CSV table of C-alpha atoms in Angstrom, one decimal:
chain,number,residue,atom,x,y,z
A,1,MET,CA,-30.5,-250.2,93.2
A,2,ARG,CA,-31.9,-247.5,90.8
A,3,VAL,CA,-34.8,-246.7,93.2
A,4,ARG,CA,-32.4,-246.4,96.2
A,5,THR,CA,-30.1,-244.2,94.2
A,6,LYS,CA,-33.0,-241.8,93.3
A,7,LEU,CA,-34.1,-241.8,96.9
A,8,ALA,CA,-30.6,-240.9,98.0
A,9,VAL,CA,-30.4,-238.1,95.5
A,10,ALA,CA,-33.7,-236.8,96.7
A,11,VAL,CA,-32.6,-236.8,100.3
A,12,VAL,CA,-29.3,-234.9,99.4
A,13,ALA,CA,-31.2,-232.4,97.3
A,14,ALA,CA,-33.7,-231.8,100.1
A,15,ALA,CA,-30.8,-231.2,102.5
A,16,VAL,CA,-29.2,-228.7,100.1
A,17,VAL,CA,-32.5,-226.8,99.7
A,18,ALA,CA,-33.0,-226.8,103.5
A,19,THR,CA,-29.5,-225.4,104.0
A,20,GLY,CA,-30.1,-222.7,101.4
A,21,ALA,CA,-33.4,-221.9,103.0
A,22,LEU,CA,-31.9,-221.5,106.4
A,23,THR,CA,-29.1,-219.4,105.0
A,24,GLY,CA,-31.7,-217.2,103.2
A,25,CYS,CA,-33.4,-216.7,106.5
A,26,GLY,CA,-30.3,-215.1,108.0
A,27,HIS,CA,-28.7,-218.1,109.6
A,28,LYS,CA,-25.0,-218.3,108.9
A,29,PRO,CA,-22.5,-221.1,109.5
A,30,ALA,CA,-20.9,-221.0,113.0
A,31,GLN,CA,-17.8,-218.8,113.0
A,32,HIS,CA,-15.0,-218.6,115.7
A,33,PRO,CA,-14.7,-215.1,117.1
A,34,ALA,CA,-11.6,-213.2,116.2
A,35,PRO,CA,-9.0,-213.0,119.0
A,36,ALA,CA,-9.0,-209.7,120.9
A,37,ALA,CA,-6.4,-207.2,119.9
A,38,PRO,CA,-3.3,-207.2,122.1
A,39,ILE,CA,-2.6,-204.7,124.8
A,40,ARG,CA,0.3,-202.6,123.7
A,41,LEU,CA,2.8,-200.8,125.9
A,42,GLY,CA,5.2,-198.4,124.3
A,43,ALA,CA,8.9,-198.0,125.2
A,44,LEU,CA,11.1,-195.2,124.0
A,45,VAL,CA,14.7,-196.1,124.9
A,46,PRO,CA,18.2,-195.5,123.6
A,47,LEU,CA,19.1,-198.4,121.3
A,48,THR,CA,21.9,-196.5,119.4
A,49,GLY,CA,24.5,-194.1,120.7
A,50,THR,CA,26.6,-194.2,123.9
A,51,ASN,CA,23.6,-195.2,126.1
A,52,ALA,CA,22.5,-198.1,124.0
A,53,ILE,CA,23.7,-200.6,126.6
A,54,SER,CA,21.3,-199.2,129.2
A,55,GLY,CA,18.5,-199.0,126.6
A,56,GLN,CA,18.9,-202.7,125.7
A,57,ALA,CA,18.9,-203.6,129.4
A,58,MET,CA,15.6,-201.8,129.8
A,59,VAL,CA,14.1,-203.7,126.9
A,60,ASP,CA,15.3,-207.0,128.3
A,61,ALA,CA,13.6,-206.3,131.7
A,62,GLU,CA,10.4,-205.1,130.2
A,63,GLN,CA,10.1,-208.0,127.8
A,64,LEU,CA,10.6,-210.3,130.8
A,65,ALA,CA,7.6,-208.7,132.6
A,66,VAL,CA,5.6,-209.0,129.3
A,67,ARG,CA,6.4,-212.7,128.9
A,68,GLU,CA,5.5,-213.4,132.5
A,69,ALA,CA,2.2,-211.6,132.1
A,70,ASN,CA,1.3,-213.6,129.0
A,71,ALA,CA,2.4,-216.9,130.6
A,72,ALA,CA,-0.2,-216.1,133.3
A,73,GLY,CA,-3.0,-215.7,130.8
A,74,GLY,CA,-2.5,-212.1,129.7
A,75,VAL,CA,-4.4,-209.1,130.9
A,76,LEU,CA,-8.2,-208.7,130.5
A,77,GLY,CA,-8.2,-211.8,128.3
A,78,ARG,CA,-5.6,-210.2,125.9
A,79,ARG,CA,-2.0,-210.8,125.2
A,80,VAL,CA,0.5,-208.1,126.0
A,81,GLU,CA,2.9,-206.6,123.5
A,82,LEU,CA,5.8,-204.3,123.9
A,83,VAL,CA,6.3,-201.7,121.2
A,84,VAL,CA,9.9,-200.5,121.2
A,85,GLU,CA,11.3,-197.4,119.4
A,86,ASP,CA,14.8,-195.9,119.6
A,87,ASP,CA,15.1,-192.4,120.9
A,88,ALA,CA,18.9,-192.4,120.8
A,89,CYS,CA,18.8,-190.1,123.9
A,90,ASP,CA,18.2,-187.3,121.3
A,91,PRO,CA,15.3,-184.8,121.6
A,92,GLY,CA,14.5,-184.7,117.9
A,93,THR,CA,14.7,-188.4,117.4
A,94,ALA,CA,12.6,-189.0,120.5
A,95,VAL,CA,9.7,-186.7,119.3
A,96,VAL,CA,9.5,-188.6,115.9
A,97,ALA,CA,9.7,-192.0,117.7
A,98,ALA,CA,7.0,-191.0,120.1
A,99,LYS,CA,4.6,-190.3,117.2
A,100,LYS,CA,5.3,-193.8,115.9
A,101,ILE,CA,4.5,-195.4,119.2
A,102,ILE,CA,1.4,-193.3,119.7
A,103,ASP,CA,0.1,-194.3,116.3
A,104,GLN,CA,0.3,-198.0,117.3
A,105,ASP,CA,-2.5,-197.5,119.9
A,106,ILE,CA,-0.5,-198.1,123.0
A,107,ALA,CA,-2.3,-198.1,126.4
A,108,VAL,CA,0.6,-196.8,128.5
A,109,SER,CA,4.2,-195.5,127.8
A,110,VAL,CA,6.8,-197.3,129.8
A,111,GLY,CA,9.9,-195.8,128.4
A,112,GLY,CA,12.3,-193.0,129.4
A,113,TYR,CA,16.1,-193.1,130.1
A,114,CYS,CA,17.7,-189.8,129.2
A,115,SER,CA,15.6,-186.9,130.5
A,116,SER,CA,16.7,-184.7,127.6
A,117,ALA,CA,14.9,-187.1,125.2
A,118,THR,CA,11.9,-187.8,127.5
A,119,VAL,CA,11.0,-184.2,128.3
A,120,PRO,CA,10.2,-183.1,124.7
A,121,THR,CA,7.8,-186.1,124.3
A,122,LEU,CA,5.7,-185.3,127.3
A,123,LYS,CA,3.2,-183.1,125.4
A,124,SER,CA,2.8,-185.7,122.6
A,125,PHE,CA,1.8,-188.4,125.1
A,126,HIS,CA,-0.3,-186.0,127.1
A,127,ASP,CA,-2.2,-184.7,124.0
A,128,ALA,CA,-2.9,-188.4,123.1
A,129,GLY,CA,-4.2,-189.0,126.6
A,130,ILE,CA,-1.6,-191.7,127.2
A,131,PRO,CA,-0.3,-192.2,130.8
A,132,MET,CA,3.5,-192.3,131.2
A,133,VAL,CA,5.2,-194.6,133.7
A,134,ILE,CA,8.8,-193.5,133.4
A,135,PRO,CA,11.5,-195.9,134.6
A,136,LEU,CA,14.7,-194.0,134.7
A,137,SER,CA,14.4,-190.3,133.6
A,138,ASN,CA,14.3,-188.2,136.7
A,139,SER,CA,14.9,-184.6,135.8
A,140,THR,CA,12.7,-182.1,137.6
A,141,GLU,CA,11.9,-180.7,134.1
A,142,LEU,CA,9.6,-183.7,133.8
A,143,LEU,CA,7.4,-182.2,136.5
A,144,GLU,CA,7.3,-178.6,135.1
A,145,PRO,CA,4.2,-179.1,132.8
A,146,LYS,CA,2.3,-180.3,135.9
A,147,TYR,CA,0.7,-183.1,133.9
A,148,ASN,CA,-1.3,-185.6,136.1
A,149,SER,CA,-0.4,-188.4,133.7
A,150,ILE,CA,3.3,-188.7,134.5
A,151,PHE,CA,4.6,-191.2,137.1
A,152,LEU,CA,8.3,-191.5,138.0
A,153,ILE,CA,9.5,-195.0,139.1
A,154,CYS,CA,12.9,-193.7,140.3
A,155,GLY,CA,13.6,-190.8,142.7
A,156,THR,CA,14.0,-187.3,141.3
A,157,VAL,CA,17.2,-185.3,141.1
A,158,THR,CA,16.2,-183.4,144.2
A,159,ALA,CA,16.4,-186.6,146.3
A,160,GLU,CA,19.5,-187.8,144.6
A,161,GLY,CA,21.3,-184.5,145.1
A,162,GLN,CA,20.5,-184.6,148.8
A,163,PHE,CA,21.7,-188.2,149.0
A,164,ALA,CA,25.0,-187.3,147.2
A,165,VAL,CA,25.8,-184.5,149.6
A,166,THR,CA,25.1,-186.8,152.6
A,167,ALA,CA,27.6,-189.3,151.0
A,168,MET,CA,30.2,-186.5,150.6
A,169,ASN,CA,30.0,-185.7,154.3
A,170,ARG,CA,30.5,-189.4,155.1
A,171,LEU,CA,33.5,-189.5,152.8
A,172,GLY,CA,35.0,-186.5,154.6
A,173,SER,CA,34.8,-184.2,151.6
A,174,HIS,CA,33.7,-180.5,152.1
A,175,HIS,CA,34.7,-178.5,148.9
A,176,LEU,CA,32.6,-179.5,145.9
A,177,ALA,CA,33.1,-179.0,142.2
A,178,VAL,CA,30.0,-179.9,140.2
A,179,VAL,CA,30.4,-180.8,136.5
A,180,HIS,CA,27.5,-181.4,134.1
A,181,ASP,CA,27.2,-181.7,130.3
A,182,GLY,CA,24.6,-179.0,129.7
A,183,THR,CA,21.6,-181.4,129.0
A,184,SER,CA,18.4,-181.7,130.9
A,185,PHE,CA,19.0,-184.4,133.6
A,186,PRO,CA,22.7,-183.6,134.3
A,187,VAL,CA,22.0,-179.8,134.7
A,188,SER,CA,19.0,-180.4,137.0
A,189,LEU,CA,21.0,-182.9,139.1
A,190,ALA,CA,23.9,-180.5,139.3
A,191,GLN,CA,21.6,-177.7,140.5
A,192,ALA,CA,19.9,-180.0,143.0
A,193,THR,CA,23.3,-181.0,144.4
A,194,VAL,CA,24.4,-177.4,144.7
A,195,ASP,CA,21.2,-176.5,146.5
A,196,ALA,CA,21.6,-179.5,148.8
A,197,ALA,CA,25.2,-178.4,149.5
A,198,HIS,CA,24.2,-174.9,150.4
A,199,ALA,CA,21.5,-176.2,152.7
A,200,SER,CA,23.8,-178.7,154.4
A,201,GLY,CA,26.1,-176.0,155.9
A,202,THR,CA,29.0,-178.6,155.8
A,203,VAL,CA,29.7,-178.8,152.0
A,204,GLN,CA,30.9,-175.6,150.2
A,205,VAL,CA,30.6,-175.2,146.5
A,206,ALA,CA,34.0,-174.5,145.0
A,207,GLY,CA,32.8,-174.3,141.5
A,208,GLU,CA,30.3,-175.3,138.8
A,209,PHE,CA,31.6,-176.4,135.4
A,210,GLU,CA,30.2,-177.6,132.1
A,211,LEU,CA,31.8,-180.0,129.6
A,212,SER,CA,31.0,-180.8,126.0
A,213,GLN,CA,29.6,-184.3,125.2
A,214,GLY,CA,31.9,-186.4,123.0
A,215,ALA,CA,35.0,-184.1,123.4
A,216,PRO,CA,38.3,-186.0,123.1
A,217,SER,CA,39.8,-184.4,126.2
A,218,TYR,CA,38.8,-182.5,129.3
A,219,LEU,CA,42.2,-181.6,130.5
A,220,ARG,CA,41.6,-177.9,130.5
A,221,LEU,CA,38.5,-178.3,132.6
A,222,ALA,CA,40.4,-180.7,134.9
A,223,ASP,CA,43.0,-178.0,135.5
A,224,GLN,CA,40.2,-175.5,136.4
A,225,VAL,CA,38.6,-178.0,138.8
A,226,ARG,CA,42.0,-178.6,140.5
A,227,ALA,CA,42.6,-174.8,140.7
A,228,SER,CA,39.2,-174.3,142.4
A,229,GLY,CA,40.4,-176.0,145.6
A,230,ALA,CA,37.8,-178.8,145.4
A,231,ASP,CA,38.4,-182.0,147.2
A,232,VAL,CA,35.4,-183.8,145.6
A,233,VAL,CA,34.1,-183.7,142.0
A,234,TYR,CA,30.5,-184.7,141.3
A,235,TYR,CA,29.9,-185.4,137.6
A,236,THR,CA,26.2,-185.6,136.9
A,237,GLY,CA,26.3,-186.7,133.2
A,238,TYR,CA,26.7,-190.1,131.5
A,239,TYR,CA,29.4,-192.7,131.5
A,240,ALA,CA,31.0,-192.0,128.2
A,241,GLU,CA,32.1,-188.5,129.2
A,242,ALA,CA,32.6,-189.6,132.9
A,243,ASN,CA,35.3,-192.1,131.8
A,244,GLN,CA,37.3,-189.5,130.0
A,245,LEU,CA,36.8,-187.0,132.8
A,246,VAL,CA,38.2,-189.4,135.3
A,247,ARG,CA,41.3,-190.0,133.1
A,248,ASP,CA,41.9,-186.3,132.7
A,249,LEU,CA,41.3,-185.4,136.4
A,250,ARG,CA,43.9,-187.9,137.5
A,251,ALA,CA,46.2,-186.8,134.7
A,252,SER,CA,46.0,-183.2,135.9
A,253,GLY,CA,47.0,-184.2,139.4
A,254,PHE,CA,43.6,-184.1,141.1
A,255,THR,CA,43.7,-186.6,144.0
A,256,GLY,CA,40.4,-186.0,145.7
A,257,GLN,CA,37.2,-188.0,145.6
A,258,ILE,CA,35.4,-188.3,142.2
A,259,MET,CA,31.7,-189.1,142.4
A,260,VAL,CA,29.3,-189.6,139.5
A,261,GLY,CA,25.5,-189.6,139.3
A,262,ASP,CA,23.2,-192.4,138.3
A,263,GLY,CA,23.7,-191.8,134.6
A,264,ALA,CA,27.3,-192.9,134.8
A,265,VAL,CA,27.3,-195.8,137.3
A,266,ASP,CA,27.7,-198.7,135.0
A,267,GLY,CA,30.4,-201.0,133.6
A,268,PRO,CA,31.5,-198.7,130.7
A,269,LEU,CA,32.6,-196.1,133.2
A,270,LEU,CA,35.5,-198.2,134.2
A,271,THR,CA,36.6,-199.3,130.7
A,272,GLY,CA,40.4,-198.9,130.3
A,273,LEU,CA,40.9,-197.3,133.7
A,274,ASN,CA,43.6,-198.6,136.1
A,275,ALA,CA,43.5,-198.9,139.9
A,276,GLU,CA,45.3,-195.6,140.4
A,277,GLN,CA,42.8,-193.7,138.3
A,278,THR,CA,39.8,-195.3,140.0
A,279,GLU,CA,41.0,-194.8,143.5
A,280,GLY,CA,38.5,-192.7,145.3
A,281,VAL,CA,35.8,-193.0,142.5
A,282,SER,CA,32.2,-193.6,143.7
A,283,GLY,CA,28.7,-193.1,142.4
A,284,THR,CA,25.1,-192.5,143.4
A,285,THR,CA,22.7,-194.7,141.7
A,286,PHE,CA,19.3,-196.4,141.7
A,287,MET,CA,18.8,-200.1,142.2
A,288,VAL,CA,21.6,-202.5,141.3
A,289,PRO,CA,20.4,-206.1,141.7
A,290,GLU,CA,23.9,-207.4,142.3
A,291,PHE,CA,24.0,-205.6,145.6
A,292,MET,CA,20.4,-206.3,146.7
A,293,PRO,CA,19.8,-209.7,148.3
A,294,SER,CA,16.0,-209.0,148.2
A,295,LEU,CA,16.1,-209.2,144.4
A,296,ALA,CA,17.9,-212.6,144.3
A,297,ASP,CA,14.9,-214.6,143.1
A,298,TRP,CA,14.0,-212.1,140.4
A,299,SER,CA,17.7,-211.8,139.4
A,300,ALA,CA,17.7,-215.6,138.9
A,301,ARG,CA,14.6,-215.4,136.7
A,302,PHE,CA,16.1,-212.6,134.7
A,303,THR,CA,19.4,-214.5,134.2
A,304,LYS,CA,17.6,-217.6,133.0
A,305,ALA,CA,15.4,-215.7,130.6
A,306,VAL,CA,17.9,-213.3,129.2
A,307,GLY,CA,21.2,-215.2,129.5
A,308,HIS,CA,23.1,-212.8,131.7
A,309,ALA,CA,22.6,-211.1,135.1
A,310,PRO,CA,20.5,-208.0,135.4
A,311,GLY,CA,22.4,-204.7,135.8
A,312,PRO,CA,21.4,-201.1,136.5
A,313,ALA,CA,18.2,-199.9,134.8
A,314,THR,CA,16.6,-203.3,134.9
A,315,PRO,CA,14.5,-203.3,138.1
A,316,GLU,CA,12.8,-200.0,137.5
A,317,SER,CA,12.0,-201.0,133.9
A,318,TYR,CA,10.5,-204.3,135.0
A,319,ASP,CA,8.5,-202.4,137.6
A,320,ALA,CA,7.2,-199.9,135.0
A,321,VAL,CA,5.5,-202.7,133.0
A,322,LYS,CA,4.2,-204.5,136.2
A,323,LEU,CA,2.7,-201.2,137.4
A,324,ALA,CA,1.1,-200.4,134.0
A,325,LEU,CA,-0.4,-203.9,133.7
A,326,ASP,CA,-1.7,-203.9,137.2
A,327,ALA,CA,-3.4,-200.5,136.6
A,328,ILE,CA,-5.0,-201.8,133.4
A,329,ARG,CA,-6.4,-204.8,135.3
A,330,ARG,CA,-7.9,-202.6,138.0
A,331,ALA,CA,-9.2,-200.1,135.4
A,332,GLY,CA,-11.0,-203.0,133.7
A,333,SER,CA,-10.5,-201.5,130.3
A,334,LEU,CA,-8.0,-199.7,128.0
A,335,ASP,CA,-9.6,-196.3,128.7
A,336,HIS,CA,-6.6,-194.0,129.2
A,337,GLU,CA,-8.2,-191.9,131.9
A,338,ALA,CA,-9.3,-195.0,133.9
A,339,ILE,CA,-5.8,-196.3,133.7
A,340,ARG,CA,-4.3,-193.0,134.8
A,341,ARG,CA,-6.5,-192.9,137.8
A,342,ALA,CA,-5.6,-196.5,138.7
A,343,ILE,CA,-1.9,-195.7,138.5
A,344,ALA,CA,-2.3,-192.7,140.7
A,345,GLY,CA,-4.2,-194.7,143.2
A,346,THR,CA,-1.8,-197.6,143.4
A,347,THR,CA,-1.2,-198.8,146.9
A,348,LYS,CA,-0.9,-202.6,146.9
A,349,ILE,CA,1.4,-204.0,144.3
A,350,ASP,CA,4.6,-205.9,145.0
A,351,LEU,CA,7.3,-203.9,143.1
A,352,LEU,CA,11.0,-204.6,143.1
A,353,SER,CA,11.5,-200.9,143.9
A,354,GLY,CA,9.4,-201.0,147.0
A,355,ASP,CA,6.6,-198.7,148.1
A,356,PRO,CA,4.3,-198.3,145.0
A,357,ARG,CA,2.7,-195.1,146.1
A,358,PHE,CA,3.0,-191.8,144.3
A,359,ASN,CA,2.9,-188.2,145.5
A,360,PRO,CA,0.3,-185.9,143.8
A,361,ASP,CA,3.0,-184.6,141.5
A,362,GLY,CA,3.8,-188.1,140.2
A,363,THR,CA,7.0,-188.7,142.2
A,364,ARG,CA,7.6,-191.8,144.3
A,365,VAL,CA,6.9,-191.6,148.0
A,366,ASN,CA,10.0,-193.4,149.0
A,367,PRO,CA,12.6,-194.0,146.2
A,368,THR,CA,15.8,-196.0,146.7
A,369,PHE,CA,19.3,-194.8,146.1
A,370,LEU,CA,22.6,-196.7,146.6
A,371,LEU,CA,26.2,-195.4,147.0
A,372,LEU,CA,28.7,-197.6,145.2
A,373,ALA,CA,32.5,-197.3,145.2
A,374,VAL,CA,35.1,-198.7,142.9
A,375,ARG,CA,37.4,-201.4,144.3
A,376,GLY,CA,39.7,-203.5,142.1
A,377,ASN,CA,38.1,-202.1,138.9
A,378,LYS,CA,34.6,-203.0,139.9
A,379,PHE,CA,31.8,-201.5,141.9
A,380,VAL,CA,31.1,-202.5,145.5
A,381,TYR,CA,28.2,-201.6,147.8
A,382,VAL,CA,28.8,-198.9,150.4
A,383,SER,CA,25.4,-197.7,151.7
A,384,SER,CA,21.9,-196.7,150.7
A,385,ASN,CA,19.4,-194.1,151.8
A,386,GLU,CA,17.8,-196.8,154.0
A,387,THR,CA,21.1,-197.2,155.9
A,388,PRO,CA,20.6,-195.9,159.5
């Protein structure tokens, strides 16, 4: 027993020496490689303030696209993460939030709701070399810097203004009062609509008016609109002010059509309004899944994942992530310039919003617009720009 014990000890000692010798020669125990860093997409959206409902809807849609990508194995062998910051639809807040997102090494920016908050962030993202796929912001101010790294999922205000004037003609309205709130997107949509009215030869501009965001009453402005002789009002701002404006226009005795732009076509517009107030109220908007049978399967997936049906702002936000990830796959790396070129050259990806191609200025080749009207305190589909 003693001899065997000594022999065993000798064998163990030899093994230890051999292991040490191998280590000393540069051989190290096998190590598992560290997982690759995730691919990060950055989303600046309003999570506080009057537009928080739309901002959360955008996040829900983008997170769905991220989860689906990860369930399919990720992109380039990496998981995908969505980095979200609140811009509150406020220019100053947005600039600070943009820096936070940029510092987190994002590959693409996929945020943008209020143009007034998105425009001042353009230079920050451009200077960092980060491409921007913008879901909802659509002011022509986004195009003024002429950056080749900006891509708009939705149609610009120029296209929406033309669509609005066409809708006014169909409704039999010919004297237009345009109302905006003095901020980037509403002002540019108002001007685009005025230009489209002048070009139409059938819709005359009775007046252009500006209201103050958050004011408790717009009765004085409503009286001015009524005195202008307008038979249609087109409000180009957001739903919080639109709700009060509708109340005050009807209280002033205005009986004509009231149209709102895409920033106001959402459930909160109708809060507390009765059937008499909403008679003749309609809106131009982007994609609304409820009225688009082609999105039924996607809507079911969204509802199962999120717990409620998708509303406005969701299809374009989902598409922004899908487009960004597809471009990263085709670029084969996280090089910002390679990704930018891939986005610009997109031709064959199945997006909810249709044709994925972009014009040289970053606008969509064929954006979709819907005209909705209020019936029984809810929106119903009337037509689209694809309607013959």
